Amino acid sequence: MPLVFAAALNHAPGITGRRDNATPAQRDVFFGACARLRERLEAARAEALVVVSPEHWTNFFLSAMPAFCVGRGESHWGPVEDEPFLKIPRTRVPGAPALADAIAEVAAEHLDLAYSEELRLDHGVMVPLHLLVPAMGLPVVPIIINCLAQPLPHMARCWTLGEALRRACDARAERIGLVCAGGLSHWPATPRSGKLNVPWDRDVVDAVLAHDRARLLAYRDDDIVREAGPGGHEIRAWAVLAGATEGLGGELLCFEPIPAYAVTGAVLDMRVAA
Amino acid sequence: MSLYHVQKLLFGLNNDAALRDRWATDRAALLADAALEASERAALESGDVAALYAMGVHPLLLAPFAGRCGLAWPDYLATLAAVEQTSGIPDPR
C-alpha cells in the first residue's frame, strides 16, 4: 500500500501551551488549517503514522547523539513537559515496532539509523499528534533528527531519509501516513524568542512544495543560524518530507506568522492520495 | 572549563526524576561527584543563570533549570539579555 498521507506542520509548544495568546484571526487561520489536515488524515484511513521531529535534549545528550533515531518501542510515553506548560495530558502512545524495523532495514542501503525502544515524546511529536490524532490511538513510529548539536546531519541525508521512508512505507501492507514536524526560523529560549524571519520561512516552504532538492541542499548551517536562528536547523524535518514526496504535488493550507507562538504557522499537505 | 559536564548535569536534572530528588536532598554530594570546576559548581549550586549562559550552556538546557530555580520567564529572558549586552551572544550554533 503506497503512503496514504504526507504532511508537514509546526510543533511549537506555544501552539497548545499558549493557544489564547495568538489573535482570534491567527487562531482561525492556523487551527482551521490543522482541522482540515486532520480531516484529510482521517479520510486517508491511515493505520499507522510516522512522525519526524527534532531532538530537544529530551532523549539524547552529547554522550551519544545520533543523527537519526527510529523509535521501535511497543509504546511511547509523553509528553515529557509538564501538563500546565504544554496543556497536553500525559499518555502512552501506541508504537509500531514492525514498521520501525522495516524503515530501518530499507534505509540501511544509504543510512545507518539508530534505534531506540525507549524514546520519550516531547512537544515535537505530541503537539502535531494532539492536532491530528487527539485520541492518541494511532500507532506511531517517531523518528528523531539531531537539529541541535553540531555536527548535524547534512540536508542531503535528510532528503535521503525521506526517500527511504517513501520506499519503506510503499512496500508495507498497512496504510501509513507521514507527518514531518519541524520548526522554521526561531530563536528558542533566548531573548530573541518570538522573532521570525518570514521571508526566509516562505522560501523554505516554497522549496519543499517544489520538491527542489538543490535549493534545500543549498541551506548551510552558518547561514541558517544567522538568518533563522538555532531553531532554523529544524528545516531538516521539512527536507525529509520533500524527499519523501518527490514527484507529487503539494498544497499550502496555511502560512501565518504567529509571534505569540514563536513560529510561522505553516501547514502543508503533499496530497499523496490526490 | 568543563561545559560538557555542566550541561550533562542539567540534561540529567531536566529528564531524570531520581536525579532531581538527589539534587533536592543531597546537592553538595551530587555536585562534588561531577567533574566540575569550582566556578561551575558554584554557578549550579546558586542557580546563577547568567553565569551558566555566559559559559555557553545551551538555552534549551538552561531554560528548564532556570524555571526550577524560580526564575519567571520574563526574568529569565532579561537575565540572558543582560549577559548578551556585556559579553555578546554565546556561540549561537
mmCIF file of C-alpha atoms in Angstrom:
data_model
loop_
_atom_site.group_PDB
_atom_site.id
_atom_site.type_symbol
_atom_site.label_atom_id
_atom_site.label_comp_id
_atom_site.label_asym_id
_atom_site.label_seq_id
_atom_site.Cartn_x
_atom_site.Cartn_y
_atom_site.Cartn_z
ATOM 1 C CA MET A 1 0.000 0.000 0.000
ATOM 2 C CA PRO A 2 1.562 3.295 -1.018
ATOM 3 C CA LEU A 3 1.974 6.020 1.551
ATOM 4 C CA VAL A 4 -1.562 7.354 2.036
ATOM 5 C CA PHE A 5 -0.847 10.723 3.643
ATOM 6 C CA ALA A 6 2.130 13.068 3.917
ATOM 7 C CA ALA A 7 2.137 16.469 5.552
ATOM 8 C CA ALA A 8 4.173 18.968 7.499
ATOM 9 C CA LEU A 9 3.253 21.343 10.269
ATOM 10 C CA ASN A 10 4.863 23.093 13.228
ATOM 11 C CA HIS A 11 5.336 21.697 16.705
ATOM 12 C CA ALA A 12 5.991 24.869 18.756
ATOM 13 C CA PRO A 13 4.908 24.389 22.379
ATOM 14 C CA GLY A 14 3.031 27.710 22.327
ATOM 15 C CA ILE A 15 0.530 26.220 19.877
ATOM 16 C CA THR A 16 -1.060 24.245 22.697
ATOM 17 C CA GLY A 17 0.515 25.818 25.768
ATOM 18 C CA ARG A 18 -0.246 29.461 24.961
ATOM 19 C CA ARG A 19 -3.031 28.971 22.444
ATOM 20 C CA ASP A 20 -5.011 32.033 23.527
ATOM 21 C CA ASN A 21 -2.037 34.395 23.144
ATOM 22 C CA ALA A 22 -2.479 34.478 19.357
ATOM 23 C CA THR A 23 -5.101 36.782 17.879
ATOM 24 C CA PRO A 24 -8.507 35.276 17.053
ATOM 25 C CA ALA A 25 -7.770 35.780 13.342
ATOM 26 C CA GLN A 26 -4.426 33.949 13.607
ATOM 27 C CA ARG A 27 -6.061 31.111 15.528
ATOM 28 C CA ASP A 28 -8.845 30.795 12.958
ATOM 29 C CA VAL A 29 -6.376 30.502 10.097
ATOM 30 C CA PHE A 30 -3.895 28.135 11.763
ATOM 31 C CA PHE A 31 -6.211 25.833 13.687
ATOM 32 C CA GLY A 32 -8.651 25.821 10.768
ATOM 33 C CA ALA A 33 -5.863 24.515 8.525
ATOM 34 C CA CYS A 34 -4.912 21.911 11.141
ATOM 35 C CA ALA A 35 -8.541 20.787 11.318
ATOM 36 C CA ARG A 36 -8.667 20.401 7.531
ATOM 37 C CA LEU A 37 -5.442 18.411 7.628
ATOM 38 C CA ARG A 38 -6.891 16.188 10.345
ATOM 39 C CA GLU A 39 -9.981 15.533 8.215
ATOM 40 C CA ARG A 40 -7.731 14.513 5.327
ATOM 41 C CA LEU A 41 -5.732 12.179 7.565
ATOM 42 C CA GLU A 42 -8.950 10.561 8.740
ATOM 43 C CA ALA A 43 -10.197 10.268 5.142
ATOM 44 C CA ALA A 44 -6.902 8.570 4.215
ATOM 45 C CA ARG A 45 -7.682 5.876 6.842
ATOM 46 C CA ALA A 46 -4.078 5.612 7.913
ATOM 47 C CA GLU A 47 -3.375 2.644 10.174
ATOM 48 C CA ALA A 48 -0.020 3.942 11.410
ATOM 49 C CA LEU A 49 1.783 7.265 11.447
ATOM 50 C CA VAL A 50 5.481 8.060 11.057
ATOM 51 C CA VAL A 51 6.278 11.343 12.821
ATOM 52 C CA VAL A 52 9.616 13.024 12.049
ATOM 53 C CA SER A 53 10.670 15.600 14.624
ATOM 54 C CA PRO A 54 13.822 17.237 16.020
ATOM 55 C CA GLU A 55 15.711 16.355 19.176
ATOM 56 C CA HIS A 56 15.320 18.932 22.002
ATOM 57 C CA TRP A 57 17.622 17.425 24.684
ATOM 58 C CA THR A 58 14.808 15.037 25.568
ATOM 59 C CA ASN A 59 16.251 11.683 24.565
ATOM 60 C CA PHE A 60 19.868 12.335 23.706
ATOM 61 C CA PHE A 61 22.820 14.234 25.098
ATOM 62 C CA LEU A 62 26.351 14.722 23.802
ATOM 63 C CA SER A 63 27.287 11.385 25.363
ATOM 64 C CA ALA A 64 25.691 9.766 22.289
ATOM 65 C CA MET A 65 23.877 11.915 19.755
ATOM 66 C CA PRO A 66 22.503 10.036 16.745
ATOM 67 C CA ALA A 67 21.830 11.889 13.505
ATOM 68 C CA PHE A 68 18.546 9.979 13.160
ATOM 69 C CA CYS A 69 16.864 7.659 15.627
ATOM 70 C CA VAL A 70 13.824 5.465 14.962
ATOM 71 C CA GLY A 71 11.541 4.648 17.871
ATOM 72 C CA ARG A 72 10.743 0.948 17.839
ATOM 73 C CA GLY A 73 9.028 0.816 21.233
ATOM 74 C CA GLU A 74 5.750 -1.034 21.734
ATOM 75 C CA SER A 75 4.533 2.319 23.047
ATOM 76 C CA HIS A 76 5.958 5.775 23.726
ATOM 77 C CA TRP A 77 5.428 7.908 26.815
ATOM 78 C CA GLY A 78 4.786 11.601 26.543
ATOM 79 C CA PRO A 79 4.747 14.466 26.704
ATOM 80 C CA VAL A 80 7.783 14.896 28.907
ATOM 81 C CA GLU A 81 6.800 18.507 29.536
ATOM 82 C CA ASP A 82 4.587 19.410 32.481
ATOM 83 C CA GLU A 83 0.901 19.461 31.661
ATOM 84 C CA PRO A 84 0.403 23.087 32.796
ATOM 85 C CA PHE A 85 3.139 24.143 30.353
ATOM 86 C CA LEU A 86 2.065 22.192 27.274
ATOM 87 C CA LYS A 87 -1.607 21.573 28.127
ATOM 88 C CA ILE A 88 -1.475 18.074 26.657
ATOM 89 C CA PRO A 89 -2.306 15.194 29.035
ATOM 90 C CA ARG A 90 0.384 12.580 29.621
ATOM 91 C CA THR A 91 -0.317 9.270 27.978
ATOM 92 C CA ARG A 92 1.248 6.243 26.310
ATOM 93 C CA VAL A 93 1.046 6.461 22.532
ATOM 94 C CA PRO A 94 0.973 3.038 20.840
ATOM 95 C CA GLY A 95 4.074 2.175 18.823
ATOM 96 C CA ALA A 96 4.539 0.193 15.607
ATOM 97 C CA PRO A 97 7.828 -1.696 16.078
ATOM 98 C CA ALA A 98 7.491 -3.883 12.979
ATOM 99 C CA LEU A 99 7.092 -0.773 10.831
ATOM 100 C CA ALA A 100 10.018 0.880 12.604
ATOM 101 C CA ASP A 101 12.215 -2.119 11.824
ATOM 102 C CA ALA A 102 11.075 -2.149 8.201
ATOM 103 C CA ILE A 103 12.009 1.523 7.863
ATOM 104 C CA ALA A 104 15.469 0.970 9.351
ATOM 105 C CA GLU A 105 16.002 -2.046 7.087
ATOM 106 C CA VAL A 106 15.042 -0.200 3.905
ATOM 107 C CA ALA A 107 17.027 2.886 4.905
ATOM 108 C CA ALA A 108 20.120 0.765 5.644
ATOM 109 C CA GLU A 109 21.143 0.825 1.985
ATOM 110 C CA HIS A 110 22.007 4.522 2.335
ATOM 111 C CA LEU A 111 21.668 5.492 6.013
ATOM 112 C CA ASP A 112 22.550 3.970 9.364
ATOM 113 C CA LEU A 113 19.570 4.791 11.537
ATOM 114 C CA ALA A 114 19.960 4.500 15.271
ATOM 115 C CA TYR A 115 17.009 2.910 17.008
ATOM 116 C CA SER A 116 15.561 3.012 20.489
ATOM 117 C CA GLU A 117 12.872 1.082 22.332
ATOM 118 C CA GLU A 118 12.618 3.859 24.914
ATOM 119 C CA LEU A 119 12.092 7.091 23.014
ATOM 120 C CA ARG A 120 10.188 9.605 25.088
ATOM 121 C CA LEU A 121 7.992 12.076 23.265
ATOM 122 C CA ASP A 122 8.214 15.824 23.812
ATOM 123 C CA HIS A 123 6.274 18.685 22.250
ATOM 124 C CA GLY A 124 7.981 17.958 18.920
ATOM 125 C CA VAL A 125 5.807 14.879 18.427
ATOM 126 C CA MET A 126 2.983 15.481 20.898
ATOM 127 C CA VAL A 127 1.821 18.858 19.551
ATOM 128 C CA PRO A 128 1.267 17.546 16.000
ATOM 129 C CA LEU A 129 -0.341 14.384 17.383
ATOM 130 C CA HIS A 130 -2.625 16.484 19.566
ATOM 131 C CA LEU A 131 -3.691 18.456 16.499
ATOM 132 C CA LEU A 132 -4.113 15.497 14.139
ATOM 133 C CA VAL A 133 -4.845 12.455 16.334
ATOM 134 C CA PRO A 134 -6.129 13.887 19.625
ATOM 135 C CA ALA A 135 -7.363 10.498 20.864
ATOM 136 C CA MET A 136 -3.725 9.295 20.534
ATOM 137 C CA GLY A 137 -4.953 5.897 19.328
ATOM 138 C CA LEU A 138 -2.998 5.600 16.075
ATOM 139 C CA PRO A 139 0.250 3.564 16.268
ATOM 140 C CA VAL A 140 3.202 5.894 15.827
ATOM 141 C CA VAL A 141 6.820 5.459 14.747
ATOM 142 C CA PRO A 142 8.705 8.546 15.918
ATOM 143 C CA ILE A 143 11.902 9.450 14.080
ATOM 144 C CA ILE A 144 14.110 11.954 15.862
ATOM 145 C CA ILE A 145 16.614 14.120 13.947
ATOM 146 C CA ASN A 146 19.571 15.859 15.534
ATOM 147 C CA CYS A 147 18.878 19.522 14.713
ATOM 148 C CA LEU A 148 20.560 20.627 17.918
ATOM 149 C CA ALA A 149 24.198 19.734 18.427
ATOM 150 C CA GLN A 150 26.938 20.075 15.817
ATOM 151 C CA PRO A 151 27.772 18.263 13.676
ATOM 152 C CA LEU A 152 24.258 17.996 12.303
ATOM 153 C CA PRO A 153 23.103 15.618 9.582
ATOM 154 C CA HIS A 154 23.561 17.151 6.124
ATOM 155 C CA MET A 155 20.404 18.235 4.348
ATOM 156 C CA ALA A 156 21.180 15.669 1.646
ATOM 157 C CA ARG A 157 20.891 12.904 4.236
ATOM 158 C CA CYS A 158 17.536 14.268 5.344
ATOM 159 C CA TRP A 159 16.289 14.135 1.769
ATOM 160 C CA THR A 160 17.646 10.587 1.524
ATOM 161 C CA LEU A 161 15.798 9.657 4.710
ATOM 162 C CA GLY A 162 12.603 10.926 3.102
ATOM 163 C CA GLU A 163 13.212 8.781 0.027
ATOM 164 C CA ALA A 164 13.809 5.761 2.249
ATOM 165 C CA LEU A 165 10.622 6.419 4.199
ATOM 166 C CA ARG A 166 8.674 6.524 0.976
ATOM 167 C CA ARG A 167 10.144 3.231 -0.239
ATOM 168 C CA ALA A 168 9.633 1.557 3.121
ATOM 169 C CA CYS A 169 6.038 2.711 3.516
ATOM 170 C CA ASP A 170 5.126 1.876 -0.082
ATOM 171 C CA ALA A 171 6.316 -1.694 0.488
ATOM 172 C CA ARG A 172 4.130 -2.282 3.566
ATOM 173 C CA ALA A 173 0.678 -3.827 3.606
ATOM 174 C CA GLU A 174 -0.785 -1.288 6.047
ATOM 175 C CA ARG A 175 -1.878 2.248 5.228
ATOM 176 C CA ILE A 176 0.758 4.659 6.520
ATOM 177 C CA GLY A 177 0.794 8.396 7.000
ATOM 178 C CA LEU A 178 3.863 10.624 7.316
ATOM 179 C CA VAL A 179 3.972 13.805 9.372
ATOM 180 C CA CYS A 180 7.103 15.959 9.405
ATOM 181 C CA ALA A 181 7.049 18.393 12.288
ATOM 182 C CA GLY A 182 9.935 20.811 12.245
ATOM 183 C CA GLY A 183 10.194 24.479 13.028
ATOM 184 C CA LEU A 184 11.088 27.271 10.625
ATOM 185 C CA SER A 185 13.003 30.343 11.810
ATOM 186 C CA HIS A 186 13.058 30.656 15.601
ATOM 187 C CA TRP A 187 15.383 31.501 18.471
ATOM 188 C CA PRO A 188 14.062 29.273 21.267
ATOM 189 C CA ALA A 189 14.625 30.137 24.926
ATOM 190 C CA THR A 190 16.683 33.238 24.094
ATOM 191 C CA PRO A 191 15.922 36.983 24.249
ATOM 192 C CA ARG A 192 15.030 36.691 20.555
ATOM 193 C CA SER A 193 12.234 34.200 21.244
ATOM 194 C CA GLY A 194 9.211 35.325 19.232
ATOM 195 C CA LYS A 195 11.304 36.827 16.452
ATOM 196 C CA LEU A 196 10.511 35.426 12.988
ATOM 197 C CA ASN A 197 12.139 35.699 9.569
ATOM 198 C CA VAL A 198 9.012 35.357 7.493
ATOM 199 C CA PRO A 199 10.593 35.704 4.003
ATOM 200 C CA TRP A 200 13.118 33.009 4.939
ATOM 201 C CA ASP A 201 10.307 30.770 6.186
ATOM 202 C CA ARG A 202 8.447 31.292 2.930
ATOM 203 C CA ASP A 203 11.500 30.354 0.876
ATOM 204 C CA VAL A 204 11.846 27.083 2.781
ATOM 205 C CA VAL A 205 8.194 26.209 2.406
ATOM 206 C CA ASP A 206 8.259 27.057 -1.316
ATOM 207 C CA ALA A 207 11.331 24.848 -1.824
ATOM 208 C CA VAL A 208 9.559 21.973 -0.082
ATOM 209 C CA LEU A 209 6.401 22.471 -2.144
ATOM 210 C CA ALA A 210 8.540 22.446 -5.293
ATOM 211 C CA HIS A 211 10.477 19.355 -4.099
ATOM 212 C CA ASP A 212 13.528 21.383 -5.045
ATOM 213 C CA ARG A 213 16.400 19.234 -3.808
ATOM 214 C CA ALA A 214 19.164 21.582 -4.977
ATOM 215 C CA ARG A 215 17.560 24.548 -3.271
ATOM 216 C CA LEU A 216 17.113 22.674 0.003
ATOM 217 C CA LEU A 217 20.662 21.336 -0.081
ATOM 218 C CA ALA A 218 21.946 24.889 -0.545
ATOM 219 C CA TYR A 219 20.988 25.763 3.049
ATOM 220 C CA ARG A 220 24.238 25.905 5.048
ATOM 221 C CA ASP A 221 24.374 25.770 8.823
ATOM 222 C CA ASP A 222 26.126 29.123 9.309
ATOM 223 C CA ASP A 223 23.605 30.877 7.059
ATOM 224 C CA ILE A 224 20.698 29.143 8.791
ATOM 225 C CA VAL A 225 21.810 30.312 12.234
ATOM 226 C CA ARG A 226 22.438 33.861 11.083
ATOM 227 C CA GLU A 227 19.135 34.236 9.251
ATOM 228 C CA ALA A 228 16.797 31.880 11.080
ATOM 229 C CA GLY A 229 18.316 31.267 14.497
ATOM 230 C CA PRO A 230 19.407 27.994 16.070
ATOM 231 C CA GLY A 231 15.864 26.679 15.654
ATOM 232 C CA GLY A 232 16.203 27.108 11.894
ATOM 233 C CA HIS A 233 18.148 23.844 11.803
ATOM 234 C CA GLU A 234 14.799 22.114 12.196
ATOM 235 C CA ILE A 235 14.059 22.646 8.497
ATOM 236 C CA ARG A 236 15.672 19.218 8.212
ATOM 237 C CA ALA A 237 12.272 17.721 9.012
ATOM 238 C CA TRP A 238 10.798 19.653 6.063
ATOM 239 C CA ALA A 239 13.556 18.344 3.804
ATOM 240 C CA VAL A 240 12.559 14.803 4.817
ATOM 241 C CA LEU A 241 9.014 15.492 3.642
ATOM 242 C CA ALA A 242 10.223 16.924 0.336
ATOM 243 C CA GLY A 243 12.363 13.844 -0.272
ATOM 244 C CA ALA A 244 9.520 11.513 0.638
ATOM 245 C CA THR A 245 7.078 13.121 -1.779
ATOM 246 C CA GLU A 246 9.208 13.893 -4.819
ATOM 247 C CA GLY A 247 7.117 13.805 -7.961
ATOM 248 C CA LEU A 248 3.891 14.572 -6.122
ATOM 249 C CA GLY A 249 2.087 17.877 -5.753
ATOM 250 C CA GLY A 250 1.603 19.824 -2.599
ATOM 251 C CA GLU A 251 -0.837 22.268 -1.125
ATOM 252 C CA LEU A 252 -0.088 25.025 1.371
ATOM 253 C CA LEU A 253 -3.062 25.113 3.733
ATOM 254 C CA CYS A 254 -1.680 27.839 5.965
ATOM 255 C CA PHE A 255 1.220 30.284 6.143
ATOM 256 C CA GLU A 256 0.529 32.595 9.043
ATOM 257 C CA PRO A 257 3.239 34.320 11.102
ATOM 258 C CA ILE A 258 2.285 33.970 14.783
ATOM 259 C CA PRO A 259 4.908 35.660 17.005
ATOM 260 C CA ALA A 260 2.941 34.671 20.117
ATOM 261 C CA TYR A 261 3.760 31.040 19.288
ATOM 262 C CA ALA A 262 7.297 31.973 18.168
ATOM 263 C CA VAL A 263 6.574 30.401 14.792
ATOM 264 C CA THR A 264 5.244 30.963 11.315
ATOM 265 C CA GLY A 265 2.298 28.603 11.367
ATOM 266 C CA ALA A 266 2.732 26.559 8.200
ATOM 267 C CA VAL A 267 0.634 23.557 7.247
ATOM 268 C CA LEU A 268 1.433 21.563 4.099
ATOM 269 C CA ASP A 269 -0.475 18.654 2.639
ATOM 270 C CA MET A 270 1.511 16.872 -0.050
ATOM 271 C CA ARG A 271 -1.667 15.346 -1.471
ATOM 272 C CA VAL A 272 -0.264 11.851 -1.860
ATOM 273 C CA ALA A 273 -3.793 10.467 -2.203
ATOM 274 C CA ALA A 274 -4.912 13.001 -4.813
ATOM 275 C CA MET B 1 36.257 24.601 31.754
ATOM 276 C CA SER B 2 34.054 21.529 31.640
ATOM 277 C CA LEU B 3 30.957 22.768 29.868
ATOM 278 C CA TYR B 4 30.218 19.193 28.860
ATOM 279 C CA HIS B 5 29.764 18.131 32.491
ATOM 280 C CA VAL B 6 27.761 21.236 33.392
ATOM 281 C CA GLN B 7 25.373 20.527 30.543
ATOM 282 C CA LYS B 8 25.297 16.818 31.335
ATOM 283 C CA LEU B 9 24.121 17.564 34.861
ATOM 284 C CA LEU B 10 21.437 19.929 33.545
ATOM 285 C CA PHE B 11 20.321 17.316 30.990
ATOM 286 C CA GLY B 12 20.024 14.831 33.843
ATOM 287 C CA LEU B 13 18.074 17.233 36.063
ATOM 288 C CA ASN B 14 15.702 18.053 33.203
ATOM 289 C CA ASN B 15 14.996 14.417 32.355
ATOM 290 C CA ASP B 16 15.594 12.232 35.411
ATOM 291 C CA ALA B 17 13.241 12.471 38.390
ATOM 292 C CA ALA B 18 15.575 10.430 40.610
ATOM 293 C CA LEU B 19 18.409 12.861 39.916
ATOM 294 C CA ARG B 20 16.109 15.767 40.726
ATOM 295 C CA ASP B 21 15.325 14.121 44.070
ATOM 296 C CA ARG B 22 19.023 13.820 44.781
ATOM 297 C CA TRP B 23 19.509 17.442 43.743
ATOM 298 C CA ALA B 24 16.852 18.433 46.282
ATOM 299 C CA THR B 25 18.183 16.368 49.160
ATOM 300 C CA ASP B 26 21.893 15.817 48.556
ATOM 301 C CA ARG B 27 23.017 18.631 46.273
ATOM 302 C CA ALA B 28 26.511 19.139 47.659
ATOM 303 C CA ALA B 29 27.419 15.479 47.223
ATOM 304 C CA LEU B 30 25.932 15.394 43.722
ATOM 305 C CA LEU B 31 27.980 18.432 42.715
ATOM 306 C CA ALA B 32 31.095 17.022 44.367
ATOM 307 C CA ASP B 33 30.748 13.820 42.318
ATOM 308 C CA ALA B 34 30.532 15.703 38.996
ATOM 309 C CA ALA B 35 33.711 16.608 37.118
ATOM 310 C CA LEU B 36 33.228 20.354 37.539
ATOM 311 C CA GLU B 37 35.439 23.310 38.197
ATOM 312 C CA ALA B 38 34.770 25.382 41.319
ATOM 313 C CA SER B 39 33.174 28.245 39.387
ATOM 314 C CA GLU B 40 30.849 25.844 37.556
ATOM 315 C CA ARG B 41 29.888 24.110 40.794
ATOM 316 C CA ALA B 42 29.129 27.478 42.391
ATOM 317 C CA ALA B 43 27.026 28.633 39.433
ATOM 318 C CA LEU B 44 24.953 25.463 39.512
ATOM 319 C CA GLU B 45 24.565 25.414 43.285
ATOM 320 C CA SER B 46 23.403 29.027 43.456
ATOM 321 C CA GLY B 47 21.252 28.853 40.328
ATOM 322 C CA ASP B 48 23.314 31.575 38.640
ATOM 323 C CA VAL B 49 21.613 31.522 35.253
ATOM 324 C CA ALA B 50 23.657 34.465 33.950
ATOM 325 C CA ALA B 51 26.943 32.717 34.682
ATOM 326 C CA LEU B 52 25.726 29.463 33.127
ATOM 327 C CA TYR B 53 24.594 31.278 29.967
ATOM 328 C CA ALA B 54 27.877 33.187 29.735
ATOM 329 C CA MET B 55 29.846 29.945 29.906
ATOM 330 C CA GLY B 56 27.913 28.621 26.910
ATOM 331 C CA VAL B 57 25.143 26.420 28.299
ATOM 332 C CA HIS B 58 22.570 25.729 25.587
ATOM 333 C CA PRO B 59 19.366 27.738 26.155
ATOM 334 C CA LEU B 60 17.152 24.666 25.826
ATOM 335 C CA LEU B 61 19.078 23.064 28.695
ATOM 336 C CA LEU B 62 19.173 26.274 30.687
ATOM 337 C CA ALA B 63 15.522 27.377 30.478
ATOM 338 C CA PRO B 64 14.004 24.397 32.376
ATOM 339 C CA PHE B 65 16.701 24.708 35.057
ATOM 340 C CA ALA B 66 16.000 28.431 35.403
ATOM 341 C CA GLY B 67 12.316 27.673 35.843
ATOM 342 C CA ARG B 68 13.064 25.202 38.621
ATOM 343 C CA CYS B 69 15.271 27.860 40.253
ATOM 344 C CA GLY B 70 12.145 30.022 40.452
ATOM 345 C CA LEU B 71 13.035 32.426 37.664
ATOM 346 C CA ALA B 72 9.901 33.597 35.844
ATOM 347 C CA TRP B 73 10.069 33.554 32.038
ATOM 348 C CA PRO B 74 10.418 37.359 31.565
ATOM 349 C CA ASP B 75 13.158 37.438 34.213
ATOM 350 C CA TYR B 76 14.934 34.532 32.519
ATOM 351 C CA LEU B 77 14.911 36.386 29.187
ATOM 352 C CA ALA B 78 16.094 39.614 30.859
ATOM 353 C CA THR B 79 18.923 37.727 32.539
ATOM 354 C CA LEU B 80 20.119 36.357 29.207
ATOM 355 C CA ALA B 81 19.755 39.750 27.528
ATOM 356 C CA ALA B 82 21.953 41.344 30.195
ATOM 357 C CA VAL B 83 24.665 38.744 29.574
ATOM 358 C CA GLU B 84 24.499 39.378 25.834
ATOM 359 C CA GLN B 85 24.848 43.140 26.378
ATOM 360 C CA THR B 86 28.076 42.770 28.293
ATOM 361 C CA SER B 87 29.720 39.798 26.609
ATOM 362 C CA GLY B 88 27.852 39.163 23.351
ATOM 363 C CA ILE B 89 25.754 36.199 22.335
ATOM 364 C CA PRO B 90 27.415 32.933 23.361
ATOM 365 C CA ASP B 91 28.172 30.564 20.469
ATOM 366 C CA PRO B 92 24.916 30.774 18.514
ATOM 367 C CA ARG B 93 25.324 27.499 16.657
#
